[in-house]
Coordinates of C-alpha atoms in Angstrom, one line a residue:
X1 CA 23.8 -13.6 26.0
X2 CA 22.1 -11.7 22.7
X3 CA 22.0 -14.1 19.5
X4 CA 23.8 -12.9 16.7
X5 CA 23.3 -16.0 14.3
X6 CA 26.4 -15.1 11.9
X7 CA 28.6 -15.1 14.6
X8 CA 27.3 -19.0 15.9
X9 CA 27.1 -19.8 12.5
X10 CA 31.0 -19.4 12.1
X11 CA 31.4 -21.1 15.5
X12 CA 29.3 -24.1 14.8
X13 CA 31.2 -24.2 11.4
X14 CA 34.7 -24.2 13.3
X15 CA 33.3 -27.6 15.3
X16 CA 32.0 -25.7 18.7
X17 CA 29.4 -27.4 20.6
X18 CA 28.3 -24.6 22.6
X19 CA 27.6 -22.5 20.0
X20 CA 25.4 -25.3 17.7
X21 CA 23.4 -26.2 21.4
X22 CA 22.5 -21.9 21.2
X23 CA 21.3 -22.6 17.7
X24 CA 19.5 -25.7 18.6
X25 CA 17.5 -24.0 21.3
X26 CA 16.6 -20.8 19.1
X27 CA 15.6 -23.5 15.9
X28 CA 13.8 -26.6 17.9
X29 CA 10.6 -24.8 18.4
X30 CA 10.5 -23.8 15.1
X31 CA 11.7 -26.9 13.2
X32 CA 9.1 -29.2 15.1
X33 CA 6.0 -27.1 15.1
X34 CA 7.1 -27.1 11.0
X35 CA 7.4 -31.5 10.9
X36 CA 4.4 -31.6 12.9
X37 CA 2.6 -29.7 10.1
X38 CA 4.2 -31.7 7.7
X39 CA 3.6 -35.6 9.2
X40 CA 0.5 -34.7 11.7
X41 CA 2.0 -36.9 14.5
X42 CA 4.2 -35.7 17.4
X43 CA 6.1 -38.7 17.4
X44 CA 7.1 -38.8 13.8
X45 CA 7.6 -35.0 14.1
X46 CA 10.2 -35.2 17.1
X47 CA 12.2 -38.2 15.4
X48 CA 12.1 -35.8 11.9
X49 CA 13.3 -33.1 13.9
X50 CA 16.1 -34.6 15.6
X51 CA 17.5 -35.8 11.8
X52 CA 17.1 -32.5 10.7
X53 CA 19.1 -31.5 13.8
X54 CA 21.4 -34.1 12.5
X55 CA 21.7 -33.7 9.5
X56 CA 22.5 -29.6 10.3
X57 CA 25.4 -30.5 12.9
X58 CA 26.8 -32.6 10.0
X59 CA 26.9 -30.5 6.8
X60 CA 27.3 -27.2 8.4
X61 CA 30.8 -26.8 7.2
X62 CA 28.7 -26.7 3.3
X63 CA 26.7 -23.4 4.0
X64 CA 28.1 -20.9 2.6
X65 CA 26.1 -18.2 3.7
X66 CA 24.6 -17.6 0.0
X67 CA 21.2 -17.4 1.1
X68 CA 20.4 -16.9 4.7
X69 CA 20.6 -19.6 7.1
X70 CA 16.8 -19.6 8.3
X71 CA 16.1 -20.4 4.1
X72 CA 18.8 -23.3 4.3
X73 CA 17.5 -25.2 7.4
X74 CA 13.9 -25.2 6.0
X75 CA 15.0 -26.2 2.7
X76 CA 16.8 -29.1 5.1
X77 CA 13.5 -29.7 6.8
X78 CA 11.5 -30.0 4.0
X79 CA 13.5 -31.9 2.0
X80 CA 13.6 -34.5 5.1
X81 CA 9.7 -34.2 6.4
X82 CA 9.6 -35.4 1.9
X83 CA 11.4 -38.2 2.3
X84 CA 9.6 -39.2 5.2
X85 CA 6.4 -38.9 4.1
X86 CA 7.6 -41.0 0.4
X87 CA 9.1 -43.4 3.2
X88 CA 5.6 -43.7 4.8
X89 CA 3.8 -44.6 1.9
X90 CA 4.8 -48.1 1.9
X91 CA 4.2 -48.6 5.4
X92 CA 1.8 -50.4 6.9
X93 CA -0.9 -48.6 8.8
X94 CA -2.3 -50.2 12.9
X95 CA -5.3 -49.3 14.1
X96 CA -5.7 -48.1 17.6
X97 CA -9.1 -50.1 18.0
X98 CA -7.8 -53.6 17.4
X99 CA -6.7 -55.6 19.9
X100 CA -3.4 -56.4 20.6
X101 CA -2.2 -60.4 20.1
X102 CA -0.3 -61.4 23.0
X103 CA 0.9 -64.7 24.1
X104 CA -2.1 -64.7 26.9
X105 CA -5.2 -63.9 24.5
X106 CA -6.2 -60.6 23.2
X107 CA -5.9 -57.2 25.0
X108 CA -7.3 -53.9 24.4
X109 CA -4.7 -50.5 23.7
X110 CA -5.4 -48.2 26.7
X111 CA -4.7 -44.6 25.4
X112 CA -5.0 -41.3 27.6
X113 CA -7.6 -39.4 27.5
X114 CA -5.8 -35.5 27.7
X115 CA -8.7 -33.9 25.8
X116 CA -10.3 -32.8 29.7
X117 CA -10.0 -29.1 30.7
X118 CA -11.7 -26.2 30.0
X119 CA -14.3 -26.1 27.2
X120 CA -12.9 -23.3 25.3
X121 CA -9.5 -25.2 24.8
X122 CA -10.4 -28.3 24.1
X123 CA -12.6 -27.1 21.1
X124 CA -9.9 -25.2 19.9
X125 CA -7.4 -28.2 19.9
X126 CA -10.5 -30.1 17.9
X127 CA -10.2 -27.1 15.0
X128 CA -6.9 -27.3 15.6
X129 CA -6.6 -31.0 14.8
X130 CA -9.2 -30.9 12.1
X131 CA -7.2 -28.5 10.0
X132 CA -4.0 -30.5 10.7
X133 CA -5.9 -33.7 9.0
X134 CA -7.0 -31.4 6.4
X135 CA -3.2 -30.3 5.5
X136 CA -2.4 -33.7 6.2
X137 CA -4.7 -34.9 3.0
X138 CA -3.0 -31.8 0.8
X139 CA -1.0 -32.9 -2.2
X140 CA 2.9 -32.6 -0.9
X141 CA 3.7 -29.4 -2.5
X142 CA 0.3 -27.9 -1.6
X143 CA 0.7 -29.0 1.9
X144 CA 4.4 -27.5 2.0
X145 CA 3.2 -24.2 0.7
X146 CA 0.5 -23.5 2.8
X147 CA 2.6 -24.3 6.0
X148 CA 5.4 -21.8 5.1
X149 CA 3.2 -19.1 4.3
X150 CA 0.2 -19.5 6.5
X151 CA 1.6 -21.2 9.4
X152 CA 5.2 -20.2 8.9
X153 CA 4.3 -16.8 7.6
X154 CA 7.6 -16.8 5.0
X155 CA 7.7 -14.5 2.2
X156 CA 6.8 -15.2 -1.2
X157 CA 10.6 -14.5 -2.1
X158 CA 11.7 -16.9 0.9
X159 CA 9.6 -19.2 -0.3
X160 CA 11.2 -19.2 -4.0
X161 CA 14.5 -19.6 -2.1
X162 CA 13.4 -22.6 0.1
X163 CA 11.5 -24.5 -2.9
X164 CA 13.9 -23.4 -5.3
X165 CA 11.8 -22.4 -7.8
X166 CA 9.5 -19.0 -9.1
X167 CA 8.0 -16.5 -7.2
X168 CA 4.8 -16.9 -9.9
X169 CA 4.9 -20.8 -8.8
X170 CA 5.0 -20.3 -5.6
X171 CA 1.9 -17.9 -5.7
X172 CA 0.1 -20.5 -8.2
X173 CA 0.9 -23.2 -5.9
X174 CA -0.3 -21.6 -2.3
X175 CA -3.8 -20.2 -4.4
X176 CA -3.9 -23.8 -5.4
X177 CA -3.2 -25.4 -2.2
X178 CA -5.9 -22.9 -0.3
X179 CA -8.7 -23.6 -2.9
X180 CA -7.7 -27.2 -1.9
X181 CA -7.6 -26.8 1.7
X182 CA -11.1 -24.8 1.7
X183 CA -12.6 -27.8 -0.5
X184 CA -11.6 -30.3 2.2
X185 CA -12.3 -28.4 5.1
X186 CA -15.9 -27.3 3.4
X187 CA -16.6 -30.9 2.5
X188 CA -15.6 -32.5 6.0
X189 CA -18.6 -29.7 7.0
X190 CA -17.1 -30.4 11.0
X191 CA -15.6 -27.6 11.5
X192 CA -17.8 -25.2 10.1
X193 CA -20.6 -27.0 12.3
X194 CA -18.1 -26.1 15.4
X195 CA -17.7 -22.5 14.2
X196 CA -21.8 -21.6 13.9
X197 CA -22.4 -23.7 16.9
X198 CA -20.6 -21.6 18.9

């Protein structure tokens, strides 16, 4: 079956089922791989992308079709990776070294080791995850920015739409958030060590 997104649009809008499951499979990949960016933890990013899900199979009916529907579900998602992230902040934070209190004594957290394989891959999941931190430690707006454009690859014009605001912003706010992202990356000094090393 070819995807014509108008057409499941007005079906998913009309209450079918079907039709939102097609647009669920052609979004997920998308919509997680865009949380993940956002909260730097697969967990957080699979429960954020099932609200956004959510939160899509519920307002449907309101899109109007003004803008097109790949600008009004990352609009959703960013909006809801915000409040998450807000929601975070007063959280408190576990670490993964500390033993755990049980009602027998102390025990230690086993955690998998999945980093084994080939060489090449598992040093490009390290500069993988060392420029997820970094994004992860970009102001919010910088952070969003960077991840539609560079890691998205949206338009500057999409981009406007999605953040509702200025073109000019949105180029002040990605140079911004790039100069950032360079600074943190440069000052970590690990990944360039794993680039010249190589």
């Amino acid at each position: 079956m070819s995807y014509n997104e108008r057409e499941i649009i007005e079906k998913c809008r009309s209450g079918d089922k079907n039709a939102f499951e097609i647009l669920v499979k052609h979004y997920e990949k998308k919509v997680y791989n865009m949380t993940y960016r956002m909260l730097g933890n697969k967990e957080d990013a699979l429960d954020v992308s099932q609200e956004v899900f959510i939160k899509i199979y519920k307002s449907i009916r309101s899109f109007k079709g003004e803008s097109s529907f790949s600008t009004w579900l990352y609009r959703l998602v960013t909006n809801t990776c915000l409040d998450e992230i807000r929601k975070r902040k007063g959280k408190k934070l576990y670490s993964i070294d500390k033993p755990v209190e049980t009602e027998f004594g102390e025990v230690n957290r086993d955690l998998i080791d999945d980093s084994n394989g080939p060489e090449e891959q598992a040093c490009k999941m390290e500069i993988q995850e060392i420029v997820q931190k970094a994004i992860c430690q970009l102001p919010e707006e910088q952070r969003i920015i960077i991840i539609l454009r560079d890691i998205q690859g949206f338009s500057y014009k999409e981009m406007a739409e999605i953040l509702q605001c200025s073109m000019g912003t949105v180029k002040s706010r990605l140079n911004r958030g790039r100069l950032a992202l360079k600074g943190i990356l440069e000052s970590s000094g690990n990944l360039l060590q794993m680039l010249t090393s190589k």
